[in-house]
PDB file of C-alpha atoms in Angstrom:
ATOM      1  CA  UNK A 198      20.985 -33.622  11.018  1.00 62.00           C
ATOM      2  CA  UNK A 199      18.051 -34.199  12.713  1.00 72.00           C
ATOM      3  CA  UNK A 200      15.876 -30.807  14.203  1.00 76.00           C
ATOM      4  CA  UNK A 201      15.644 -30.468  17.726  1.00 82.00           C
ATOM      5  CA  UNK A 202      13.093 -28.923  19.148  1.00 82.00           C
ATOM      6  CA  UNK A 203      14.683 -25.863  21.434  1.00 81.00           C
ATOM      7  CA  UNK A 204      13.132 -24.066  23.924  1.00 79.00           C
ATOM      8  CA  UNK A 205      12.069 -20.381  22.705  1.00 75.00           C
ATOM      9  CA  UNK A 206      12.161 -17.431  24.970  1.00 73.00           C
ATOM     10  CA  UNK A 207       8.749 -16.020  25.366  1.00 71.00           C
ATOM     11  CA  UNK A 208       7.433 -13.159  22.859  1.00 71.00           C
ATOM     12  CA  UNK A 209       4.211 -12.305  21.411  1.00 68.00           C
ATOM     13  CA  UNK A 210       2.198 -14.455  24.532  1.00 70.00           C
ATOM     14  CA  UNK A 211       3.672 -12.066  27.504  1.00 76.00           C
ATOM     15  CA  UNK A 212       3.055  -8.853  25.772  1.00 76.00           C
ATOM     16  CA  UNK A 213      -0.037  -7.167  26.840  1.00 82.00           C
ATOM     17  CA  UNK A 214      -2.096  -6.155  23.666  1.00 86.00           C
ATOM     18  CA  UNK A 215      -2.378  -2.092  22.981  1.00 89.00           C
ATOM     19  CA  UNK A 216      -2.597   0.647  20.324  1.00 91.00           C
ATOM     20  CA  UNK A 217       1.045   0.411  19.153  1.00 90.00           C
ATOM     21  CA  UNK A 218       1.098  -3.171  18.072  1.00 91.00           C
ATOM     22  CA  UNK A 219      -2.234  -3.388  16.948  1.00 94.00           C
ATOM     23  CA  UNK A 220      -1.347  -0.398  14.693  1.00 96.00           C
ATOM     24  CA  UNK A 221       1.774  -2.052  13.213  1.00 95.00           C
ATOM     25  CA  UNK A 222      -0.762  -4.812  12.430  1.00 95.00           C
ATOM     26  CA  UNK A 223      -3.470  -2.962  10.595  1.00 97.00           C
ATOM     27  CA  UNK A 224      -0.523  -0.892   8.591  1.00 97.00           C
ATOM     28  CA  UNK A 225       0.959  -4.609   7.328  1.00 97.00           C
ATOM     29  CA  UNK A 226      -2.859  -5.729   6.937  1.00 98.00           C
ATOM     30  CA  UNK A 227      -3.747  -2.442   4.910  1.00 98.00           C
ATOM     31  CA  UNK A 228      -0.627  -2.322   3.183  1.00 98.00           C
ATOM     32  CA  UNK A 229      -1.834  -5.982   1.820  1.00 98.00           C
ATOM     33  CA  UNK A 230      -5.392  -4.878   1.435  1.00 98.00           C
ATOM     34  CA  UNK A 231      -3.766  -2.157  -1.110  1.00 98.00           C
ATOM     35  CA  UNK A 232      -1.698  -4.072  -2.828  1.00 98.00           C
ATOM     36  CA  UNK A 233      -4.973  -6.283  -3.756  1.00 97.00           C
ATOM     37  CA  UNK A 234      -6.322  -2.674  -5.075  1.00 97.00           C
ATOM     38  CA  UNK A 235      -3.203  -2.421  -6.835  1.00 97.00           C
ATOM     39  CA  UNK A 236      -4.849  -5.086  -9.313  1.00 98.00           C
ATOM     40  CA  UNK A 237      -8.465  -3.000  -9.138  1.00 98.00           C
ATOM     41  CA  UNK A 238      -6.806   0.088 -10.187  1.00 98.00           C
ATOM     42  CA  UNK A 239      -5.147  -1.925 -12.687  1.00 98.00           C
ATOM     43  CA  UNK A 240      -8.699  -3.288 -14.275  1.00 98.00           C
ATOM     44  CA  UNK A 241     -10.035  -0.191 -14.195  1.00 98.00           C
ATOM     45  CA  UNK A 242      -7.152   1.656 -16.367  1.00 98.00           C
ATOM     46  CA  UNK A 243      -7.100  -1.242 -18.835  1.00 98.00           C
ATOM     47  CA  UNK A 244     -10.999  -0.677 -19.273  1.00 98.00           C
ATOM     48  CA  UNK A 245     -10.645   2.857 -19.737  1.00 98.00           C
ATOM     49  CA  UNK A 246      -7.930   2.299 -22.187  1.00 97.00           C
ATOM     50  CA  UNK A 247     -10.277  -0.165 -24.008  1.00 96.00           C
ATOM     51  CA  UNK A 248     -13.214   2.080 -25.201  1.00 96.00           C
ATOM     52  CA  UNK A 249     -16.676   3.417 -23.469  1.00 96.00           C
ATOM     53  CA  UNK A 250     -18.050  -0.045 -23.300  1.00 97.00           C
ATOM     54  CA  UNK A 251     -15.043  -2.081 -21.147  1.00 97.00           C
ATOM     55  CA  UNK A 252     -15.409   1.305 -18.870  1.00 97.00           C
ATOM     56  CA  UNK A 253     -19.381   1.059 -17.999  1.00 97.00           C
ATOM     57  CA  UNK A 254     -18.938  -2.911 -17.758  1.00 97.00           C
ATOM     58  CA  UNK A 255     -15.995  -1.892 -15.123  1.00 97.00           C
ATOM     59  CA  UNK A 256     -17.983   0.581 -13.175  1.00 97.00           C
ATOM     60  CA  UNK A 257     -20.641  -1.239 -12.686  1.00 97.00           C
ATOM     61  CA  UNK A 258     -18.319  -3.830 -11.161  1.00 97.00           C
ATOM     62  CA  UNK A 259     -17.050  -1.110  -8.945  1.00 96.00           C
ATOM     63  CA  UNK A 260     -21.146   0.169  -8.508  1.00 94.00           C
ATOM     64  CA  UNK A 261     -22.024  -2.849  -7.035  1.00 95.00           C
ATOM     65  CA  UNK A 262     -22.776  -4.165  -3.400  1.00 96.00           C
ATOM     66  CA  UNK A 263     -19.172  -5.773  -3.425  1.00 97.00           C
ATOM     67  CA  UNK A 264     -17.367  -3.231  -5.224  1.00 97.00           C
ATOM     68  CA  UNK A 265     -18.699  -0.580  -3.281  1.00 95.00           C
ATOM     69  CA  UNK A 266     -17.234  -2.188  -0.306  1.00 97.00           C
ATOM     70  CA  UNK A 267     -14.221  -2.750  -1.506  1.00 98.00           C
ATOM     71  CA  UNK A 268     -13.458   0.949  -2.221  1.00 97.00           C
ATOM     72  CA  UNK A 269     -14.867   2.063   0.846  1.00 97.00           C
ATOM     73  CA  UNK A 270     -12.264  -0.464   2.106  1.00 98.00           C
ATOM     74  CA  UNK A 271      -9.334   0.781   0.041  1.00 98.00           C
ATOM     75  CA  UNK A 272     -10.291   4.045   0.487  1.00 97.00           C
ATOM     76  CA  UNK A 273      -9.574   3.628   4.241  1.00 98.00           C
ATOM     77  CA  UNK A 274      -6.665   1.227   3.990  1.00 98.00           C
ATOM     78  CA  UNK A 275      -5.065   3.963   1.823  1.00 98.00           C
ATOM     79  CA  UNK A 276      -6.005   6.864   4.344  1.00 98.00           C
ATOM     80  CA  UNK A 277      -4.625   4.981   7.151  1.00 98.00           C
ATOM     81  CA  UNK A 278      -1.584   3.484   5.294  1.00 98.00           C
ATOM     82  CA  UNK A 279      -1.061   6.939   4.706  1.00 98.00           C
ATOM     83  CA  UNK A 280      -1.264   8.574   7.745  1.00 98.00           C
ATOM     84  CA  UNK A 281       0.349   6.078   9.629  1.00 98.00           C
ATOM     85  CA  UNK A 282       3.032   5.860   7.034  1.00 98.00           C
ATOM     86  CA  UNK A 283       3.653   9.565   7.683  1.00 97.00           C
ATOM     87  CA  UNK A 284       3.911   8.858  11.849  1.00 97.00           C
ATOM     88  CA  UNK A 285       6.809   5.852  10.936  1.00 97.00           C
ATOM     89  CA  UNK A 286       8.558   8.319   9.033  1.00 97.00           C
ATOM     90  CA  UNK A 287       8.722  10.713  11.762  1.00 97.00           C
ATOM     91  CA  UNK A 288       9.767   7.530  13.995  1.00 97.00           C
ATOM     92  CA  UNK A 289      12.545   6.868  11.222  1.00 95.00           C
ATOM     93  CA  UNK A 290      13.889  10.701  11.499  1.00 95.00           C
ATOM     94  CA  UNK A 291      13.883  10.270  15.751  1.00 95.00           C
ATOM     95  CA  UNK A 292      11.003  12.074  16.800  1.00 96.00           C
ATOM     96  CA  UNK A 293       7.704  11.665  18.524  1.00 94.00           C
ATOM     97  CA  UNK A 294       8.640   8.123  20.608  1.00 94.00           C
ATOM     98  CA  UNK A 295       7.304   9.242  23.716  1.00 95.00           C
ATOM     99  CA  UNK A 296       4.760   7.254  25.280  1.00 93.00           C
ATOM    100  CA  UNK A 297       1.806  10.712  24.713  1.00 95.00           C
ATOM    101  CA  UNK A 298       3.051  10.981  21.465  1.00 95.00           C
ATOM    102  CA  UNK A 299       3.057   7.705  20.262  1.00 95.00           C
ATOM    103  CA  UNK A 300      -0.368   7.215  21.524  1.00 95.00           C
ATOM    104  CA  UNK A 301      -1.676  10.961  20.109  1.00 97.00           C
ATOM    105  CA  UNK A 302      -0.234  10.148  16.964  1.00 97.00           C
ATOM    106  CA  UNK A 303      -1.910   6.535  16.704  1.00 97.00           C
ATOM    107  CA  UNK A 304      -4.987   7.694  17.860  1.00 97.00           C
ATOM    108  CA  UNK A 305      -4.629  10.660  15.044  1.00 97.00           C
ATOM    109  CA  UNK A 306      -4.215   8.126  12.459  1.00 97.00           C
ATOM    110  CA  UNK A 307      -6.808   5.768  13.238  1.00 97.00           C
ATOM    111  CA  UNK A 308      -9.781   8.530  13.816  1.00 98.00           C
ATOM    112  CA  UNK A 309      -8.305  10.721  11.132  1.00 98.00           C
ATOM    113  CA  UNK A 310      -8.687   8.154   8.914  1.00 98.00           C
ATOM    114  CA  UNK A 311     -11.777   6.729   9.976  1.00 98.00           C
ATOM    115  CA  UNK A 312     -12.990  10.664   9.310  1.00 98.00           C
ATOM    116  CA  UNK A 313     -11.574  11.569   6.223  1.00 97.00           C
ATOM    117  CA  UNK A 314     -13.334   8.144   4.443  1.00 98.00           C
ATOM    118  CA  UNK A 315     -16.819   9.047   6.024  1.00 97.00           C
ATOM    119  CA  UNK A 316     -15.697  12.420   4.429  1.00 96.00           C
ATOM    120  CA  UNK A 317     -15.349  11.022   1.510  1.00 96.00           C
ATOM    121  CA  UNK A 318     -18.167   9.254   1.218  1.00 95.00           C
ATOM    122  CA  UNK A 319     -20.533  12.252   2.167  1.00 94.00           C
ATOM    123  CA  UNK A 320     -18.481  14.246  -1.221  1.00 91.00           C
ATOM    124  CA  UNK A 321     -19.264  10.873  -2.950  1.00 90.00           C
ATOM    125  CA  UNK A 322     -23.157  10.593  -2.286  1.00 89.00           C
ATOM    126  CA  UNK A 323     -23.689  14.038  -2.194  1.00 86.00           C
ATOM    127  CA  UNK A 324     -22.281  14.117  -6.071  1.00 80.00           C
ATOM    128  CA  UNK A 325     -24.500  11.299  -6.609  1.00 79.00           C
ATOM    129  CA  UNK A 326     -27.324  13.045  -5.334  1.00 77.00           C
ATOM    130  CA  UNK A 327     -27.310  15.717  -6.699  1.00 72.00           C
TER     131      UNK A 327
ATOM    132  CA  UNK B 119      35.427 -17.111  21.808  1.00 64.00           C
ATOM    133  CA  UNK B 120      34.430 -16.549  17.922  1.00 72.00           C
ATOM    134  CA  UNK B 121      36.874 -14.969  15.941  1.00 76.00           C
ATOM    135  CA  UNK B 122      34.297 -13.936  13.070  1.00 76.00           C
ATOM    136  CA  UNK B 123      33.917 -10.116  13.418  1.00 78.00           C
ATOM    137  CA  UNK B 124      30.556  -8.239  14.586  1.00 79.00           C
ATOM    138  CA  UNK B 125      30.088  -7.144  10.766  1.00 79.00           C
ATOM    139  CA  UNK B 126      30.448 -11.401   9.607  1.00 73.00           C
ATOM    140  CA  UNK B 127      27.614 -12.183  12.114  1.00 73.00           C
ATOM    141  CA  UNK B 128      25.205 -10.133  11.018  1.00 72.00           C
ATOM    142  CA  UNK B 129      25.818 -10.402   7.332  1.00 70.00           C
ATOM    143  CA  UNK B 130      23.256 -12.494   5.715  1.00 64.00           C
ATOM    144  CA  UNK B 131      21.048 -13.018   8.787  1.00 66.00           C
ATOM    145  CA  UNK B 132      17.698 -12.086   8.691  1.00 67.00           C
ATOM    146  CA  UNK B 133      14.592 -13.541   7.751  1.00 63.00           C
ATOM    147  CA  UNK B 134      15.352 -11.740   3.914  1.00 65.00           C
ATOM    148  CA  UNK B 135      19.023 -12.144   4.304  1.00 65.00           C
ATOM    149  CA  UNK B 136      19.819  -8.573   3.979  1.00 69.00           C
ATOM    150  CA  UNK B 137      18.131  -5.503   4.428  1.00 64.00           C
ATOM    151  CA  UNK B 138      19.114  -1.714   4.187  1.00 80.00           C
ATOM    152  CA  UNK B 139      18.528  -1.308   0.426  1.00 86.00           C
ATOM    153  CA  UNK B 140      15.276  -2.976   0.695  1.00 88.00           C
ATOM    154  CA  UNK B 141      14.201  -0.322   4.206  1.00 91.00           C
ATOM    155  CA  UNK B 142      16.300   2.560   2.474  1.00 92.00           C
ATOM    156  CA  UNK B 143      14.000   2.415  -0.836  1.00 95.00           C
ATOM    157  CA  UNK B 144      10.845   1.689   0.974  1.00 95.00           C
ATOM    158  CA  UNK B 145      10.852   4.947   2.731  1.00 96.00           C
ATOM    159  CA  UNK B 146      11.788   6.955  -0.705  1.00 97.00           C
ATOM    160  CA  UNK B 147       9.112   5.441  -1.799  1.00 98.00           C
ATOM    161  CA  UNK B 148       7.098   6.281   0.901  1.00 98.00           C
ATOM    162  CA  UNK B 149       8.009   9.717   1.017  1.00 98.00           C
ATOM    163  CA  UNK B 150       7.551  10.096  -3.181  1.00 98.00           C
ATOM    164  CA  UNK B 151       3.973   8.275  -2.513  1.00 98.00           C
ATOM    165  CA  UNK B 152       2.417  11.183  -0.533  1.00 98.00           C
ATOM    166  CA  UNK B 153       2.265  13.710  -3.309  1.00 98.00           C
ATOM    167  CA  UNK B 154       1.465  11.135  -5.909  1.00 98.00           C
ATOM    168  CA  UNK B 155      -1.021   9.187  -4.222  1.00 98.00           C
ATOM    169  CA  UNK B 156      -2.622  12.511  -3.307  1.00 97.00           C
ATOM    170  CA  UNK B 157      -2.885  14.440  -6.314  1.00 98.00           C
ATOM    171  CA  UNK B 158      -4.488  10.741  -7.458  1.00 98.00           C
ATOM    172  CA  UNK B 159      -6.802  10.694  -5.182  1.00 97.00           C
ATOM    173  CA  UNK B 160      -8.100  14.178  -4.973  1.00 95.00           C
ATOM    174  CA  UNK B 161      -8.162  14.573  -9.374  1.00 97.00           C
ATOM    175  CA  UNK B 162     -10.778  11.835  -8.754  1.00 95.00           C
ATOM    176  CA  UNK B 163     -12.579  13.346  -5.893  1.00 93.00           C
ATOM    177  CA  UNK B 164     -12.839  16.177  -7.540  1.00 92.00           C
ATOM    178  CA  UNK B 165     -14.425  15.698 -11.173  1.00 93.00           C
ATOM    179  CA  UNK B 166     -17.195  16.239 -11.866  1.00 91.00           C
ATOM    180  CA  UNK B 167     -18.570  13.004 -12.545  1.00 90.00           C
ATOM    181  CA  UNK B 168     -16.615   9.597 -13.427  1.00 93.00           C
ATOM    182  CA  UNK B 169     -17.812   8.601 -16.735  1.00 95.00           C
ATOM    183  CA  UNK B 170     -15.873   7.695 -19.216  1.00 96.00           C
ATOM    184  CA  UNK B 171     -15.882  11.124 -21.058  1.00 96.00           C
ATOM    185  CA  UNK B 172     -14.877  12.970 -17.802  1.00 96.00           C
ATOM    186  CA  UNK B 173     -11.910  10.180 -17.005  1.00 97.00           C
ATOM    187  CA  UNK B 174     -10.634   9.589 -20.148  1.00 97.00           C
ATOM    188  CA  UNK B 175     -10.297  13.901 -20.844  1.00 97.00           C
ATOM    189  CA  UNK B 176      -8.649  14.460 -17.928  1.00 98.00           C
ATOM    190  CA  UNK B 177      -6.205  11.253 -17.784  1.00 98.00           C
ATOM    191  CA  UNK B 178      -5.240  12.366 -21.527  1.00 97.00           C
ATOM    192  CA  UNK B 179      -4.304  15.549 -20.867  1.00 97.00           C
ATOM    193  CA  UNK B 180      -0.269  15.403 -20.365  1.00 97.00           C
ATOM    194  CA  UNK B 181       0.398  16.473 -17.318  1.00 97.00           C
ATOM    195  CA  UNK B 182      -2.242  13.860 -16.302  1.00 98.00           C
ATOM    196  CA  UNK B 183      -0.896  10.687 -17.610  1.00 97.00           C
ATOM    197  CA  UNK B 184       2.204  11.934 -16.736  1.00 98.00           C
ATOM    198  CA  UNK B 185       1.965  11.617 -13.098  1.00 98.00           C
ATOM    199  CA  UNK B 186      -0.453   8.739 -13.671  1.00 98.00           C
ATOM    200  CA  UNK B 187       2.505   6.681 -15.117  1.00 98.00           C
ATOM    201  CA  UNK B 188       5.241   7.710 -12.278  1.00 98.00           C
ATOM    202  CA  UNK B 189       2.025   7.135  -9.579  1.00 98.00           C
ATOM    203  CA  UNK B 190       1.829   3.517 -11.193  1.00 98.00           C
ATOM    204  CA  UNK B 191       5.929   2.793 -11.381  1.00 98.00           C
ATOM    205  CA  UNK B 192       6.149   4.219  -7.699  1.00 98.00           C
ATOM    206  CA  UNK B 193       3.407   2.486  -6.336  1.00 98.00           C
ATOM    207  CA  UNK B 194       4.123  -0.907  -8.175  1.00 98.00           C
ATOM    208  CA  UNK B 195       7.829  -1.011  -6.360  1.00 98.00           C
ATOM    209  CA  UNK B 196       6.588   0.399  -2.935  1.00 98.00           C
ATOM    210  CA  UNK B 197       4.159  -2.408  -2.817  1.00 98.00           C
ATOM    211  CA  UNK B 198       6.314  -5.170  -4.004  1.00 97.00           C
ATOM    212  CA  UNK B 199       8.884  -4.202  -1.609  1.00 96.00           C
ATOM    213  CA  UNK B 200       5.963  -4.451   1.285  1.00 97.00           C
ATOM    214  CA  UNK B 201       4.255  -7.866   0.266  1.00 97.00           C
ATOM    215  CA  UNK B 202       8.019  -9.005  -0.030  1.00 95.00           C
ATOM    216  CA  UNK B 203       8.473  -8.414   3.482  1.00 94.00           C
ATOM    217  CA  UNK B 204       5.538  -9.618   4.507  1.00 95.00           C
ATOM    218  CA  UNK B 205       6.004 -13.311   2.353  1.00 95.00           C
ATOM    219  CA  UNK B 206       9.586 -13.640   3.677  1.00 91.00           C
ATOM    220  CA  UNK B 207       8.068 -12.883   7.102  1.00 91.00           C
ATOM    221  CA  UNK B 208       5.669 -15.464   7.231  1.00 93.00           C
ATOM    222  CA  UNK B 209       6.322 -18.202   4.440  1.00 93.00           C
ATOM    223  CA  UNK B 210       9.005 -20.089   5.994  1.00 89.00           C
ATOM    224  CA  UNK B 211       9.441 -23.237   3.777  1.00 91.00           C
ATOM    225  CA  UNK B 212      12.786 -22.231   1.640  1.00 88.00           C
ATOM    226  CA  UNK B 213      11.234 -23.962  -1.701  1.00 93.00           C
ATOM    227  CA  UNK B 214       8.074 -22.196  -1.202  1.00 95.00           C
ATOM    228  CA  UNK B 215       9.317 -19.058  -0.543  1.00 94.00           C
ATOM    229  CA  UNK B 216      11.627 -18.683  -3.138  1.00 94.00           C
ATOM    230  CA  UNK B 217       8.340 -19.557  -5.228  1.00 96.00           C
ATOM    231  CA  UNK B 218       6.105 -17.475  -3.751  1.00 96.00           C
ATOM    232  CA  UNK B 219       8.289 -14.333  -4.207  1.00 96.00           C
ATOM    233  CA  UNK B 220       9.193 -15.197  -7.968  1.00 97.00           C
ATOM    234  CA  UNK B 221       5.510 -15.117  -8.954  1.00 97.00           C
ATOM    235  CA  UNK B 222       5.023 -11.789  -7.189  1.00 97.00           C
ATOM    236  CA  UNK B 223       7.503 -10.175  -8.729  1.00 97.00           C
ATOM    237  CA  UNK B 224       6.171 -11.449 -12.034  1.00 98.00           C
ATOM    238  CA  UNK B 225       2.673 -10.409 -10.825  1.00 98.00           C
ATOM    239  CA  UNK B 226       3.894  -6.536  -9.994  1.00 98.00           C
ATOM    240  CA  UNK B 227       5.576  -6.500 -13.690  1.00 98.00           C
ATOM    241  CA  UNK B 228       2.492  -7.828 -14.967  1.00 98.00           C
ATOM    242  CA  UNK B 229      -0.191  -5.705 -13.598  1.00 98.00           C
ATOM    243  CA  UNK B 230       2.140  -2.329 -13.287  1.00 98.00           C
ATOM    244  CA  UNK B 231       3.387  -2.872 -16.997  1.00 98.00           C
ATOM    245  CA  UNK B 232      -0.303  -3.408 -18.342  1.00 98.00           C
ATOM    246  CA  UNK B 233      -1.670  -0.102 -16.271  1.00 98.00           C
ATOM    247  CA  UNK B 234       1.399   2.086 -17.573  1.00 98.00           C
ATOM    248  CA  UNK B 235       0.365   0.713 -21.137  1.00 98.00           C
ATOM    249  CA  UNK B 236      -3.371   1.654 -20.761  1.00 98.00           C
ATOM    250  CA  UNK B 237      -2.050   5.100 -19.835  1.00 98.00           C
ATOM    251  CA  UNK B 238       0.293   5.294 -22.773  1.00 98.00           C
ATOM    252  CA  UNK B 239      -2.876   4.257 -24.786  1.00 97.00           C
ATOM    253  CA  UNK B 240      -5.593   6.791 -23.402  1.00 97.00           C
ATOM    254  CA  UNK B 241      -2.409   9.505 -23.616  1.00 97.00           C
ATOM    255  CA  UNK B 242      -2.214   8.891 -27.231  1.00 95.00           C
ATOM    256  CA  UNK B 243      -5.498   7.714 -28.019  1.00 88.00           C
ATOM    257  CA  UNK B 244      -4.719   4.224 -29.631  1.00 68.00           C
TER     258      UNK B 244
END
């Protein structure tokens, strides 16, 4: 049979762009971004499982320029994944879909997370620093 | 006027072709997740240092691997069950698809099966 082309009705073009969609964006995009540190976490238990020498030749991986970046990465993905995980739940059980609390709690998870990593990467230099 | 019911028109449509089992266990996943992940993430924070002495002390002691393992098995399905979504959101070419997911699922065995048996092995010390 061949495929017609049919007219769609208009979505994502007529919406105007604003915290709650591009929040359901970055949870899909660090949900993915997680799942790649799924396979990190991975390397670095099989390298502590393999002896003192697999673990330095890991951690220096994770030392690096790159790695560095990609923890600092994870380490927000997982904050905000978190945190914004926690405000869907609350949407699941029927609460907080006003249009103040939506945006409060959005707001919350974006800046608390955005905190909480520069947080931890104060505790982080500080312990290497001292 | 059809004379399916409002239950046969809904059955099977969906960009996954069916759905509550795969929401239901994402959110007790979720929920399990916040404690786990946690407690992960803080034990690290909070060593003293991250060389391999340190690590390898504290992920042997029971309790330790313990929750390591159940983080690992818990984390493993909650993120196969996301990337799943996402794949059968976006990859719409059936043969594709169908490929794509198979070698994620093999991928989530793979990597979650070799970090519980790293655990096992630095519980036990083989």
């Amino acid at each position: 049979m061949p495929v017609r082309v049919r007219p769609l009705s208009p979505h994502l073009q007529v919406y105007r762009w604003q915290i709650s969609n591009t929040l359901s964006i970055l949870h899909r995009l660090t949900g993915v971004t997680l799942a790649l540190g799924l396979v990190a976490l991975s390397y670095w238990l099989i390298s502590l499982a393999g002896g003192e020498e697999t673990y330095a030749a890991a951690m220096r991986v994770f030392a690096s320029k790159v790695g560095l970046f990609f923890l600092i990465g994870w380490t927000f993905s997982f904050l905000f994944h978190l945190l914004n995980g926690v405000r869907h739940l609350f949407w699941d059980a029927g609460y907080g879909f006003e249009r103040n609390q939506r945006h409060a709690s959005g707001w919350l998870a974006v800046l608390g997370a955005l905190g909480m990593t520069a947080c931890v990467c104060l505790v982080v230099w500080h312990g290497l620093h001292t | 006027m059809s004379l399916r019911s409002p239950l046969g028109r809904v059955l099977g449509l969906g960009s996954a072709k069916d759905g509550t089992g795969h929401w239901w266990a994402q959110r007790v996943t979720s929920i399990a997740l916040i404690p786990l992940t946690l407690w992960f993430f803080f034990s690290l924070l909070l060593l003293p240092g991250l060389d391999y002495g340190t690590v390898k002390t504290w992920l042997a002691v029971p309790i330790s691997s313990f929750l390591a393992m159940l983080l690992i098995a818990v984390l493993t399905y909650h993120s196969y069950l996301g990337t799943t979504a996402v794949i059968e959101d976006y990859v719409h070419a059936a043969g594709v698809k169908v490929l794509s997911l198979l070698l994620l699922r093999f991928l989530y065995v793979l990597f979650g099966g070799a970090s519980i048996f790293a655990i096992l092995r630095v519980a036990f010390g083989s």
